[in-house]
GROMACS .gro file of N, CA and C in nm:
model
  546
    1UNK      N    1  -0.080  -4.581  -0.402
    1UNK     CA    2  -0.215  -4.537  -0.376
    1UNK      C    3  -0.219  -4.464  -0.243
    2UNK      N    4  -0.277  -4.348  -0.244
    2UNK     CA    5  -0.279  -4.269  -0.121
    2UNK      C    6  -0.400  -4.308  -0.035
    3UNK      N    7  -0.383  -4.284   0.093
    3UNK     CA    8  -0.491  -4.316   0.187
    3UNK      C    9  -0.606  -4.217   0.175
    4UNK      N   10  -0.573  -4.092   0.147
    4UNK     CA   11  -0.675  -3.990   0.130
    4UNK      C   12  -0.679  -3.948  -0.017
    5UNK      N   13  -0.773  -3.999  -0.092
    5UNK     CA   14  -0.778  -3.965  -0.235
    5UNK      C   15  -0.842  -3.828  -0.258
    6UNK      N   16  -0.798  -3.727  -0.185
    6UNK     CA   17  -0.853  -3.593  -0.201
    6UNK      C   18  -0.774  -3.517  -0.306
    7UNK      N   19  -0.845  -3.451  -0.392
    7UNK     CA   20  -0.779  -3.366  -0.490
    7UNK      C   21  -0.767  -3.226  -0.431
    8UNK      N   22  -0.658  -3.162  -0.465
    8UNK     CA   23  -0.637  -3.026  -0.417
    8UNK      C   24  -0.740  -2.933  -0.481
    9UNK      N   25  -0.811  -2.855  -0.401
    9UNK     CA   26  -0.904  -2.760  -0.460
    9UNK      C   27  -0.827  -2.649  -0.533
   10UNK      N   28  -0.883  -2.604  -0.643
   10UNK     CA   29  -0.821  -2.499  -0.722
   10UNK      C   30  -0.912  -2.376  -0.718
   11UNK      N   31  -0.856  -2.264  -0.672
   11UNK     CA   32  -0.931  -2.139  -0.664
   11UNK      C   33  -0.848  -2.028  -0.726
   12UNK      N   34  -0.915  -1.920  -0.760
   12UNK     CA   35  -0.842  -1.805  -0.813
   12UNK      C   36  -0.772  -1.734  -0.697
   13UNK      N   37  -0.673  -1.653  -0.731
   13UNK     CA   38  -0.598  -1.582  -0.628
   13UNK      C   39  -0.688  -1.488  -0.548
   14UNK      N   40  -0.781  -1.423  -0.613
   14UNK     CA   41  -0.872  -1.332  -0.543
   14UNK      C   42  -0.958  -1.409  -0.444
   15UNK      N   43  -1.013  -1.521  -0.485
   15UNK     CA   44  -1.095  -1.602  -0.395
   15UNK      C   45  -1.013  -1.652  -0.278
   16UNK      N   46  -0.891  -1.695  -0.305
   16UNK     CA   47  -0.800  -1.744  -0.201
   16UNK      C   48  -0.774  -1.635  -0.097
   17UNK      N   49  -0.743  -1.516  -0.143
   17UNK     CA   50  -0.713  -1.406  -0.051
   17UNK      C   51  -0.836  -1.366   0.031
   18UNK      N   52  -0.951  -1.363  -0.032
   18UNK     CA   53  -1.073  -1.323   0.039
   18UNK      C   54  -1.113  -1.429   0.141
   19UNK      N   55  -1.103  -1.557   0.106
   19UNK     CA   56  -1.138  -1.664   0.200
   19UNK      C   57  -1.052  -1.660   0.326
   20UNK      N   58  -0.922  -1.646   0.309
   20UNK     CA   59  -0.836  -1.645   0.426
   20UNK      C   60  -0.844  -1.513   0.503
   21UNK      N   61  -0.873  -1.403   0.434
   21UNK     CA   62  -0.898  -1.277   0.505
   21UNK      C   63  -1.023  -1.289   0.591
   22UNK      N   64  -1.125  -1.357   0.540
   22UNK     CA   65  -1.247  -1.379   0.618
   22UNK      C   66  -1.220  -1.470   0.738
   23UNK      N   67  -1.142  -1.575   0.717
   23UNK     CA   68  -1.109  -1.666   0.827
   23UNK      C   69  -1.035  -1.592   0.939
   24UNK      N   70  -0.937  -1.512   0.900
   24UNK     CA   71  -0.860  -1.439   1.001
   24UNK      C   72  -0.947  -1.330   1.063
   25UNK      N   73  -1.021  -1.257   0.982
   25UNK     CA   74  -1.100  -1.145   1.033
   25UNK      C   75  -1.219  -1.185   1.118
   26UNK      N   76  -1.276  -1.301   1.092
   26UNK     CA   77  -1.395  -1.343   1.168
   26UNK      C   78  -1.359  -1.449   1.272
   27UNK      N   79  -1.309  -1.562   1.227
   27UNK     CA   80  -1.287  -1.676   1.318
   27UNK      C   81  -1.175  -1.653   1.418
   28UNK      N   82  -1.068  -1.591   1.374
   28UNK     CA   83  -0.954  -1.573   1.465
   28UNK      C   84  -0.961  -1.444   1.546
   29UNK      N   85  -1.071  -1.373   1.535
   29UNK     CA   86  -1.093  -1.255   1.618
   29UNK      C   87  -1.216  -1.270   1.707
   30UNK      N   88  -1.266  -1.391   1.723
   30UNK     CA   89  -1.385  -1.412   1.807
   30UNK      C   90  -1.361  -1.369   1.952
   31UNK      N   91  -1.241  -1.392   2.003
   31UNK     CA   92  -1.211  -1.351   2.141
   31UNK      C   93  -1.217  -1.200   2.155
   32UNK      N   94  -1.170  -1.129   2.055
   32UNK     CA   95  -1.178  -0.982   2.057
   32UNK      C   96  -1.323  -0.936   2.054
   33UNK      N   97  -1.402  -0.994   1.965
   33UNK     CA   98  -1.543  -0.954   1.957
   33UNK      C   99  -1.617  -0.988   2.086
   34UNK      N  100  -1.579  -1.099   2.150
   34UNK     CA  101  -1.641  -1.138   2.276
   34UNK      C  102  -1.610  -1.037   2.387
   35UNK      N  103  -1.489  -0.980   2.385
   35UNK     CA  104  -1.454  -0.879   2.486
   35UNK      C  105  -1.515  -0.743   2.456
   36UNK      N  106  -1.532  -0.710   2.328
   36UNK     CA  107  -1.585  -0.579   2.291
   36UNK      C  108  -1.735  -0.573   2.311
   37UNK      N  109  -1.805  -0.682   2.288
   37UNK     CA  110  -1.951  -0.680   2.292
   37UNK      C  111  -2.007  -0.631   2.426
   38UNK      N  112  -1.957  -0.678   2.542
   38UNK     CA  113  -2.012  -0.624   2.667
   38UNK      C  114  -1.973  -0.479   2.694
   39UNK      N  115  -1.862  -0.435   2.636
   39UNK     CA  116  -1.816  -0.298   2.661
   39UNK      C  117  -1.887  -0.196   2.575
   40UNK      N  118  -1.936  -0.237   2.461
   40UNK     CA  119  -2.006  -0.147   2.370
   40UNK      C  120  -2.156  -0.163   2.392
   41UNK      N  121  -2.221  -0.059   2.442
   41UNK     CA  122  -2.366  -0.074   2.462
   41UNK      C  123  -2.438  -0.082   2.328
   42UNK      N  124  -2.487  -0.199   2.296
   42UNK     CA  125  -2.553  -0.220   2.167
   42UNK      C  126  -2.704  -0.199   2.181
   43UNK      N  127  -2.738  -0.082   2.230
   43UNK     CA  128  -2.879  -0.051   2.252
   43UNK      C  129  -2.935   0.042   2.145
   44UNK      N  130  -2.853   0.081   2.049
   44UNK     CA  131  -2.903   0.167   1.941
   44UNK      C  132  -2.852   0.113   1.807
   45UNK      N  133  -2.913   0.159   1.703
   45UNK     CA  134  -2.874   0.115   1.569
   45UNK      C  135  -2.730   0.156   1.538
   46UNK      N  136  -2.692   0.274   1.582
   46UNK     CA  137  -2.556   0.321   1.559
   46UNK      C  138  -2.453   0.228   1.622
   47UNK      N  139  -2.474   0.187   1.744
   47UNK     CA  140  -2.380   0.098   1.812
   47UNK      C  141  -2.378  -0.041   1.749
   48UNK      N  142  -2.495  -0.089   1.705
   48UNK     CA  143  -2.498  -0.217   1.635
   48UNK      C  144  -2.416  -0.209   1.506
   49UNK      N  145  -2.431  -0.100   1.432
   49UNK     CA  146  -2.356  -0.084   1.308
   49UNK      C  147  -2.206  -0.072   1.335
   50UNK      N  148  -2.169  -0.006   1.444
   50UNK     CA  149  -2.028   0.003   1.480
   50UNK      C  150  -1.974  -0.137   1.511
   51UNK      N  151  -2.051  -0.214   1.588
   51UNK     CA  152  -2.005  -0.350   1.621
   51UNK      C  153  -1.998  -0.439   1.498
   52UNK      N  154  -2.096  -0.430   1.409
   52UNK     CA  155  -2.096  -0.512   1.288
   52UNK      C  156  -1.990  -0.468   1.188
   53UNK      N  157  -1.944  -0.343   1.199
   53UNK     CA  158  -1.840  -0.298   1.106
   53UNK      C  159  -1.701  -0.347   1.147
   54UNK      N  160  -1.684  -0.392   1.270
   54UNK     CA  161  -1.553  -0.439   1.315
   54UNK      C  162  -1.501  -0.557   1.233
   55UNK      N  163  -1.581  -0.662   1.210
   55UNK     CA  164  -1.530  -0.770   1.123
   55UNK      C  165  -1.506  -0.724   0.980
   56UNK      N  166  -1.587  -0.633   0.931
   56UNK     CA  167  -1.568  -0.583   0.795
   56UNK      C  168  -1.435  -0.511   0.782
   57UNK      N  169  -1.403  -0.430   0.883
   57UNK     CA  170  -1.274  -0.359   0.882
   57UNK      C  171  -1.159  -0.458   0.893
   58UNK      N  172  -1.172  -0.557   0.980
   58UNK     CA  173  -1.066  -0.658   0.996
   58UNK      C  174  -1.045  -0.736   0.866
   59UNK      N  175  -1.154  -0.776   0.802
   59UNK     CA  176  -1.142  -0.848   0.675
   59UNK      C  177  -1.080  -0.759   0.569
   60UNK      N  178  -1.119  -0.635   0.563
   60UNK     CA  179  -1.066  -0.543   0.463
   60UNK      C  180  -0.916  -0.520   0.482
   61UNK      N  181  -0.874  -0.500   0.606
   61UNK     CA  182  -0.732  -0.478   0.633
   61UNK      C  183  -0.651  -0.602   0.597
   62UNK      N  184  -0.701  -0.720   0.636
   62UNK     CA  185  -0.630  -0.844   0.603
   62UNK      C  186  -0.624  -0.864   0.452
   63UNK      N  187  -0.731  -0.832   0.383
   63UNK     CA  188  -0.733  -0.848   0.238
   63UNK      C  189  -0.636  -0.752   0.171
   64UNK      N  190  -0.628  -0.629   0.218
   64UNK     CA  191  -0.534  -0.533   0.161
   64UNK      C  192  -0.390  -0.580   0.183
   65UNK      N  193  -0.359  -0.623   0.304
   65UNK     CA  194  -0.222  -0.667   0.333
   65UNK      C  195  -0.183  -0.792   0.254
   66UNK      N  196  -0.273  -0.888   0.246
   66UNK     CA  197  -0.240  -1.009   0.171
   66UNK      C  198  -0.236  -0.984   0.020
   67UNK      N  199  -0.318  -0.891  -0.029
   67UNK     CA  200  -0.313  -0.857  -0.170
   67UNK      C  201  -0.181  -0.788  -0.204
   68UNK      N  202  -0.137  -0.699  -0.117
   68UNK     CA  203  -0.006  -0.635  -0.140
   68UNK      C  204   0.106  -0.739  -0.137
   69UNK      N  205   0.096  -0.836  -0.048
   69UNK     CA  206   0.197  -0.941  -0.040
   69UNK      C  207   0.190  -1.031  -0.163
   70UNK      N  208   0.073  -1.044  -0.223
   70UNK     CA  209   0.060  -1.133  -0.340
   70UNK      C  210   0.130  -1.076  -0.462
   71UNK      N  211   0.154  -0.945  -0.466
   71UNK     CA  212   0.228  -0.889  -0.579
   71UNK      C  213   0.371  -0.940  -0.581
   72UNK      N  214   0.424  -0.975  -0.465
   72UNK     CA  215   0.560  -1.030  -0.455
   72UNK      C  216   0.560  -1.181  -0.437
   73UNK      N  217   0.445  -1.244  -0.458
   73UNK     CA  218   0.428  -1.390  -0.441
   73UNK      C  219   0.456  -1.434  -0.297
   74UNK      N  220   0.426  -1.349  -0.202
   74UNK     CA  221   0.444  -1.380  -0.061
   74UNK      C  222   0.312  -1.400   0.011
   75UNK      N  223   0.203  -1.417  -0.063
   75UNK     CA  224   0.072  -1.424  -0.001
   75UNK      C  225   0.058  -1.545   0.091
   76UNK      N  226   0.106  -1.661   0.052
   76UNK     CA  227   0.095  -1.780   0.137
   76UNK      C  228   0.175  -1.763   0.266
   77UNK      N  229   0.293  -1.707   0.254
   77UNK     CA  230   0.377  -1.686   0.372
   77UNK      C  231   0.314  -1.586   0.468
   78UNK      N  232   0.264  -1.476   0.415
   78UNK     CA  233   0.202  -1.373   0.499
   78UNK      C  234   0.074  -1.426   0.562
   79UNK      N  235  -0.005  -1.500   0.487
   79UNK     CA  236  -0.127  -1.559   0.543
   79UNK      C  237  -0.092  -1.657   0.653
   80UNK      N  238   0.011  -1.738   0.633
   80UNK     CA  239   0.053  -1.834   0.736
   80UNK      C  240   0.096  -1.763   0.864
   81UNK      N  241   0.175  -1.657   0.850
   81UNK     CA  242   0.219  -1.582   0.968
   81UNK      C  243   0.100  -1.519   1.041
   82UNK      N  244   0.009  -1.458   0.965
   82UNK     CA  245  -0.109  -1.397   1.028
   82UNK      C  246  -0.196  -1.501   1.098
   83UNK      N  247  -0.211  -1.618   1.038
   83UNK     CA  248  -0.293  -1.722   1.101
   83UNK      C  249  -0.230  -1.768   1.231
   84UNK      N  250  -0.100  -1.796   1.229
   84UNK     CA  251  -0.035  -1.844   1.351
   84UNK      C  252  -0.033  -1.737   1.461
   85UNK      N  253  -0.006  -1.613   1.424
   85UNK     CA  254  -0.007  -1.506   1.524
   85UNK      C  255  -0.147  -1.482   1.579
   86UNK      N  256  -0.246  -1.483   1.491
   86UNK     CA  257  -0.383  -1.458   1.535
   86UNK      C  258  -0.437  -1.573   1.620
   87UNK      N  259  -0.403  -1.696   1.584
   87UNK     CA  260  -0.450  -1.811   1.662
   87UNK      C  261  -0.389  -1.810   1.801
   88UNK      N  262  -0.259  -1.779   1.810
   88UNK     CA  263  -0.198  -1.775   1.944
   88UNK      C  264  -0.248  -1.656   2.025
   89UNK      N  265  -0.268  -1.541   1.962
   89UNK     CA  266  -0.322  -1.426   2.034
   89UNK      C  267  -0.463  -1.455   2.082
   90UNK      N  268  -0.545  -1.519   1.997
   90UNK     CA  269  -0.681  -1.551   2.038
   90UNK      C  270  -0.682  -1.648   2.156
   91UNK      N  271  -0.591  -1.745   2.156
   91UNK     CA  272  -0.586  -1.840   2.267
   91UNK      C  273  -0.558  -1.768   2.398
   92UNK      N  274  -0.459  -1.679   2.399
   92UNK     CA  275  -0.423  -1.610   2.522
   92UNK      C  276  -0.529  -1.509   2.564
   93UNK      N  277  -0.593  -1.443   2.469
   93UNK     CA  278  -0.701  -1.351   2.503
   93UNK      C  279  -0.819  -1.429   2.561
   94UNK      N  280  -0.853  -1.542   2.500
   94UNK     CA  281  -0.969  -1.620   2.542
   94UNK      C  282  -0.948  -1.682   2.680
   95UNK      N  283  -0.830  -1.739   2.705
   95UNK     CA  284  -0.808  -1.812   2.829
   95UNK      C  285  -0.759  -1.727   2.945
   96UNK      N  286  -0.681  -1.625   2.919
   96UNK     CA  287  -0.623  -1.546   3.027
   96UNK      C  288  -0.681  -1.405   3.036
   97UNK      N  289  -0.762  -1.365   2.939
   97UNK     CA  290  -0.824  -1.234   2.942
   97UNK      C  291  -0.726  -1.119   2.923
   98UNK      N  292  -0.612  -1.145   2.862
   98UNK     CA  293  -0.512  -1.040   2.843
   98UNK      C  294  -0.544  -0.961   2.717
   99UNK      N  295  -0.490  -0.841   2.714
   99UNK     CA  296  -0.501  -0.758   2.596
   99UNK      C  297  -0.362  -0.750   2.534
  100UNK      N  298  -0.355  -0.784   2.407
  100UNK     CA  299  -0.226  -0.782   2.338
  100UNK      C  300  -0.200  -0.639   2.291
  101UNK      N  301  -0.102  -0.575   2.353
  101UNK     CA  302  -0.061  -0.441   2.314
  101UNK      C  303   0.091  -0.436   2.309
  102UNK      N  304   0.145  -0.316   2.297
  102UNK     CA  305   0.289  -0.300   2.282
  102UNK      C  306   0.367  -0.355   2.402
  103UNK      N  307   0.317  -0.328   2.522
  103UNK     CA  308   0.388  -0.378   2.641
  103UNK      C  309   0.380  -0.530   2.652
  104UNK      N  310   0.271  -0.588   2.607
  104UNK     CA  311   0.258  -0.734   2.609
  104UNK      C  312   0.358  -0.797   2.511
  105UNK      N  313   0.376  -0.738   2.397
  105UNK     CA  314   0.473  -0.790   2.300
  105UNK      C  315   0.615  -0.778   2.356
  106UNK      N  316   0.645  -0.669   2.427
  106UNK     CA  317   0.775  -0.654   2.493
  106UNK      C  318   0.794  -0.762   2.598
  107UNK      N  319   0.691  -0.793   2.673
  107UNK     CA  320   0.700  -0.899   2.774
  107UNK      C  321   0.721  -1.036   2.710
  108UNK      N  322   0.659  -1.057   2.594
  108UNK     CA  323   0.678  -1.185   2.524
  108UNK      C  324   0.824  -1.202   2.485
  109UNK      N  325   0.886  -1.095   2.438
  109UNK     CA  326   1.026  -1.102   2.397
  109UNK      C  327   1.120  -1.120   2.516
  110UNK      N  328   1.079  -1.077   2.634
  110UNK     CA  329   1.162  -1.090   2.754
  110UNK      C  330   1.135  -1.218   2.832
  111UNK      N  331   1.046  -1.303   2.784
  111UNK     CA  332   1.009  -1.425   2.856
  111UNK      C  333   1.122  -1.527   2.848
  112UNK      N  334   1.147  -1.592   2.961
  112UNK     CA  335   1.248  -1.698   2.965
  112UNK      C  336   1.188  -1.829   2.917
  113UNK      N  337   1.271  -1.924   2.878
  113UNK     CA  338   1.218  -2.055   2.836
  113UNK      C  339   1.137  -2.125   2.945
  114UNK      N  340   1.176  -2.109   3.072
  114UNK     CA  341   1.101  -2.173   3.180
  114UNK      C  342   0.960  -2.117   3.189
  115UNK      N  343   0.945  -1.986   3.173
  115UNK     CA  344   0.811  -1.926   3.175
  115UNK      C  345   0.728  -1.973   3.055
  116UNK      N  346   0.794  -1.987   2.940
  116UNK     CA  347   0.723  -2.031   2.820
  116UNK      C  348   0.672  -2.174   2.836
  117UNK      N  349   0.756  -2.262   2.891
  117UNK     CA  350   0.715  -2.401   2.910
  117UNK      C  351   0.606  -2.414   3.015
  118UNK      N  352   0.599  -2.320   3.109
  118UNK     CA  353   0.494  -2.323   3.211
  118UNK      C  354   0.357  -2.295   3.149
  119UNK      N  355   0.355  -2.221   3.038
  119UNK     CA  356   0.228  -2.189   2.973
  119UNK      C  357   0.179  -2.300   2.882
  120UNK      N  358   0.267  -2.390   2.842
  120UNK     CA  359   0.227  -2.499   2.752
  120UNK      C  360   0.130  -2.594   2.821
  121UNK      N  361   0.026  -2.627   2.751
  121UNK     CA  362  -0.072  -2.722   2.802
  121UNK      C  363  -0.130  -2.800   2.683
  122UNK      N  364  -0.199  -2.905   2.715
  122UNK     CA  365  -0.263  -2.984   2.610
  122UNK      C  366  -0.369  -2.904   2.537
  123UNK      N  367  -0.441  -2.821   2.611
  123UNK     CA  368  -0.545  -2.738   2.550
  123UNK      C  369  -0.483  -2.638   2.452
  124UNK      N  370  -0.370  -2.580   2.491
  124UNK     CA  371  -0.304  -2.484   2.403
  124UNK      C  372  -0.257  -2.550   2.274
  125UNK      N  373  -0.199  -2.668   2.286
  125UNK     CA  374  -0.152  -2.739   2.168
  125UNK      C  375  -0.270  -2.778   2.078
  126UNK      N  376  -0.381  -2.821   2.139
  126UNK     CA  377  -0.498  -2.859   2.061
  126UNK      C  378  -0.558  -2.738   1.989
  127UNK      N  379  -0.572  -2.626   2.060
  127UNK     CA  380  -0.632  -2.507   2.000
  127UNK      C  381  -0.544  -2.452   1.889
  128UNK      N  382  -0.415  -2.439   1.917
  128UNK     CA  383  -0.325  -2.387   1.815
  128UNK      C  384  -0.311  -2.484   1.698
  129UNK      N  385  -0.321  -2.614   1.726
  129UNK     CA  386  -0.315  -2.712   1.618
  129UNK      C  387  -0.435  -2.705   1.527
  130UNK      N  388  -0.554  -2.689   1.585
  130UNK     CA  389  -0.675  -2.687   1.503
  130UNK      C  390  -0.700  -2.553   1.435
  131UNK      N  391  -0.681  -2.444   1.509
  131UNK     CA  392  -0.712  -2.314   1.451
  131UNK      C  393  -0.594  -2.251   1.378
  132UNK      N  394  -0.472  -2.297   1.408
  132UNK     CA  395  -0.355  -2.238   1.345
  132UNK      C  396  -0.287  -2.329   1.246
  133UNK      N  397  -0.233  -2.439   1.293
  133UNK     CA  398  -0.153  -2.527   1.207
  133UNK      C  399  -0.239  -2.591   1.098
  134UNK      N  400  -0.358  -2.633   1.131
  134UNK     CA  401  -0.446  -2.693   1.031
  134UNK      C  402  -0.483  -2.592   0.922
  135UNK      N  403  -0.511  -2.468   0.964
  135UNK     CA  404  -0.544  -2.364   0.867
  135UNK      C  405  -0.423  -2.330   0.779
  136UNK      N  406  -0.304  -2.331   0.837
  136UNK     CA  407  -0.183  -2.307   0.757
  136UNK      C  408  -0.163  -2.421   0.657
  137UNK      N  409  -0.190  -2.543   0.700
  137UNK     CA  410  -0.181  -2.657   0.608
  137UNK      C  411  -0.277  -2.639   0.491
  138UNK      N  412  -0.399  -2.598   0.520
  138UNK     CA  413  -0.498  -2.576   0.415
  138UNK      C  414  -0.453  -2.461   0.323
  139UNK      N  415  -0.393  -2.357   0.382
  139UNK     CA  416  -0.347  -2.244   0.301
  139UNK      C  417  -0.240  -2.285   0.202
  140UNK      N  418  -0.155  -2.380   0.240
  140UNK     CA  419  -0.050  -2.427   0.149
  140UNK      C  420  -0.099  -2.540   0.059
  141UNK      N  421  -0.207  -2.606   0.097
  141UNK     CA  422  -0.259  -2.719   0.020
  141UNK      C  423  -0.343  -2.672  -0.099
  142UNK      N  424  -0.418  -2.566  -0.080
  142UNK     CA  425  -0.505  -2.515  -0.185
  142UNK      C  426  -0.419  -2.468  -0.302
  143UNK      N  427  -0.458  -2.506  -0.421
  143UNK     CA  428  -0.385  -2.467  -0.540
  143UNK      C  429  -0.447  -2.340  -0.596
  144UNK      N  430  -0.361  -2.245  -0.630
  144UNK     CA  431  -0.408  -2.118  -0.685
  144UNK      C  432  -0.399  -2.125  -0.837
  145UNK      N  433  -0.511  -2.098  -0.901
  145UNK     CA  434  -0.519  -2.102  -1.047
  145UNK      C  435  -0.442  -1.983  -1.103
  146UNK      N  436  -0.358  -2.010  -1.201
  146UNK     CA  437  -0.283  -1.902  -1.267
  146UNK      C  438  -0.379  -1.826  -1.356
  147UNK      N  439  -0.368  -1.694  -1.357
  147UNK     CA  440  -0.459  -1.616  -1.441
  147UNK      C  441  -0.425  -1.635  -1.589
  148UNK      N  442  -0.527  -1.642  -1.670
  148UNK     CA  443  -0.508  -1.654  -1.813
  148UNK      C  444  -0.495  -1.514  -1.871
  149UNK      N  445  -0.373  -1.477  -1.904
  149UNK     CA  446  -0.352  -1.344  -1.960
  149UNK      C  447  -0.339  -1.353  -2.111
  150UNK      N  448  -0.361  -1.244  -2.178
  150UNK     CA  449  -0.354  -1.242  -2.324
  150UNK      C  450  -0.209  -1.249  -2.371
  151UNK      N  451  -0.118  -1.201  -2.294
  151UNK     CA  452   0.020  -1.195  -2.340
  151UNK      C  453   0.095  -1.325  -2.313
  152UNK      N  454   0.053  -1.402  -2.213
  152UNK     CA  455   0.121  -1.527  -2.183
  152UNK      C  456   0.057  -1.646  -2.253
  153UNK      N  457  -0.071  -1.640  -2.271
  153UNK     CA  458  -0.142  -1.752  -2.331
  153UNK      C  459  -0.161  -1.732  -2.479
  154UNK      N  460  -0.263  -1.792  -2.531
  154UNK     CA  461  -0.294  -1.782  -2.672
  154UNK      C  462  -0.358  -1.646  -2.697
  155UNK      N  463  -0.300  -1.570  -2.788
  155UNK     CA  464  -0.352  -1.437  -2.816
  155UNK      C  465  -0.482  -1.447  -2.895
  156UNK      N  466  -0.578  -1.360  -2.867
  156UNK     CA  467  -0.703  -1.362  -2.943
  156UNK      C  468  -0.680  -1.326  -3.090
  157UNK      N  469  -0.780  -1.348  -3.171
  157UNK     CA  470  -0.769  -1.331  -3.316
  157UNK      C  471  -0.731  -1.188  -3.354
  158UNK      N  472  -0.781  -1.087  -3.284
  158UNK     CA  473  -0.751  -0.949  -3.323
  158UNK      C  474  -0.604  -0.915  -3.304
  159UNK      N  475  -0.534  -0.987  -3.215
  159UNK     CA  476  -0.391  -0.964  -3.197
  159UNK      C  477  -0.310  -1.051  -3.292
  160UNK      N  478  -0.360  -1.168  -3.329
  160UNK     CA  479  -0.287  -1.258  -3.416
  160UNK      C  480  -0.269  -1.200  -3.555
  161UNK      N  481  -0.364  -1.122  -3.602
  161UNK     CA  482  -0.353  -1.070  -3.738
  161UNK      C  483  -0.239  -0.968  -3.751
  162UNK      N  484  -0.199  -0.908  -3.638
  162UNK     CA  485  -0.086  -0.817  -3.640
  162UNK      C  486   0.045  -0.888  -3.607
  163UNK      N  487   0.042  -1.014  -3.577
  163UNK     CA  488   0.163  -1.088  -3.548
  163UNK      C  489   0.207  -1.080  -3.403
  164UNK      N  490   0.124  -1.028  -3.315
  164UNK     CA  491   0.164  -1.010  -3.175
  164UNK      C  492   0.182  -1.143  -3.105
  165UNK      N  493   0.111  -1.247  -3.148
  165UNK     CA  494   0.126  -1.376  -3.083
  165UNK      C  495   0.253  -1.445  -3.129
  166UNK      N  496   0.301  -1.410  -3.250
  166UNK     CA  497   0.419  -1.476  -3.304
  166UNK      C  498   0.548  -1.403  -3.269
  167UNK      N  499   0.544  -1.274  -3.258
  167UNK     CA  500   0.666  -1.197  -3.244
  167UNK      C  501   0.648  -1.095  -3.133
  168UNK      N  502   0.720  -1.111  -3.025
  168UNK     CA  503   0.697  -1.025  -2.909
  168UNK      C  504   0.770  -0.893  -2.919
  169UNK      N  505   0.863  -0.877  -3.012
  169UNK     CA  506   0.940  -0.754  -3.023
  169UNK      C  507   0.862  -0.639  -3.082
  170UNK      N  508   0.754  -0.664  -3.149
  170UNK     CA  509   0.674  -0.558  -3.206
  170UNK      C  510   0.711  -0.525  -3.349
  171UNK      N  511   0.820  -0.584  -3.398
  171UNK     CA  512   0.866  -0.555  -3.533
  171UNK      C  513   0.765  -0.602  -3.636
  172UNK      N  514   0.707  -0.719  -3.614
  172UNK     CA  515   0.610  -0.772  -3.710
  172UNK      C  516   0.486  -0.684  -3.715
  173UNK      N  517   0.448  -0.627  -3.602
  173UNK     CA  518   0.332  -0.539  -3.600
  173UNK      C  519   0.359  -0.415  -3.684
  174UNK      N  520   0.478  -0.359  -3.667
  174UNK     CA  521   0.512  -0.240  -3.743
  174UNK      C  522   0.525  -0.271  -3.892
  175UNK      N  523   0.576  -0.389  -3.927
  175UNK     CA  524   0.584  -0.428  -4.067
  175UNK      C  525   0.445  -0.444  -4.127
  176UNK      N  526   0.354  -0.500  -4.051
  176UNK     CA  527   0.217  -0.516  -4.101
  176UNK      C  528   0.149  -0.381  -4.122
  177UNK      N  529   0.184  -0.286  -4.038
  177UNK     CA  530   0.127  -0.153  -4.053
  177UNK      C  531   0.198  -0.072  -4.160
  178UNK      N  532   0.304  -0.130  -4.217
  178UNK     CA  533   0.383  -0.069  -4.324
  178UNK      C  534   0.443   0.064  -4.281
  179UNK      N  535   0.511   0.060  -4.167
  179UNK     CA  536   0.577   0.179  -4.118
  179UNK      C  537   0.725   0.182  -4.155
  180UNK      N  538   0.769   0.092  -4.239
  180UNK     CA  539   0.903   0.094  -4.293
  180UNK      C  540   1.010   0.037  -4.200
  181UNK      N  541   0.972  -0.047  -4.109
  181UNK     CA  542   1.072  -0.109  -4.022
  181UNK      C  543   1.125  -0.232  -4.093
  182UNK      N  544   1.260  -0.247  -4.109
  182UNK     CA  545   1.314  -0.363  -4.180
  182UNK      C  546   1.298  -0.491  -4.102
   0.00000   0.00000   0.00000
C-alpha cells in the first residue's frame, strides 16, 4: 500500500505540450518580465500590447520546440532540460540582476568548482528544487494518452468491409475490388 494513493493524471500529448510550454513561458520567465516592465514605457496601448505579447511569443516558441521534439519521442527530455535551464536562469536573474547572454554562458563554462560552490546556498537549492526539480518530476509523472488511430486500433466499419482491418498488405482490398490480384 502506498503512502500517497495518487493516480497519475492522463492527458493528451497536445495538452501536455501546451501546459508545460505555458509553465516555461510564463512562470519561469517572471524575472525577465520583471526586468522588462520598467524599461518599456507602458503608457500607450501599443506598448501594453508589446508587453503582453512577450509571454505569447515565449509560449509559442516553447510549444513549437517541444512539438518538434515530440515527433522523435524526446518531448519529456526536452521539456526537462528547458525547465531546469529556465529555473536556474530565473534564479540568477532574480537574485543577482544578471542578463544571460553569450558572454555569460562562456563565463559559466569557464567557472571553477570553487566559484560554483561559492554560489550554492539554501535559497538556491530551495528555488531550484521547487521550480525546477519538482516540475521535472511532474513532467515525467504525468501519463500521456496514446492517440487512437484508425490504423493501429479497431478499424471503422467502412474500412472493415474492404478487409483493411484484417489484412494490412492491401491484397484483400484489391481482391474485393476484383482487380485480379491473386
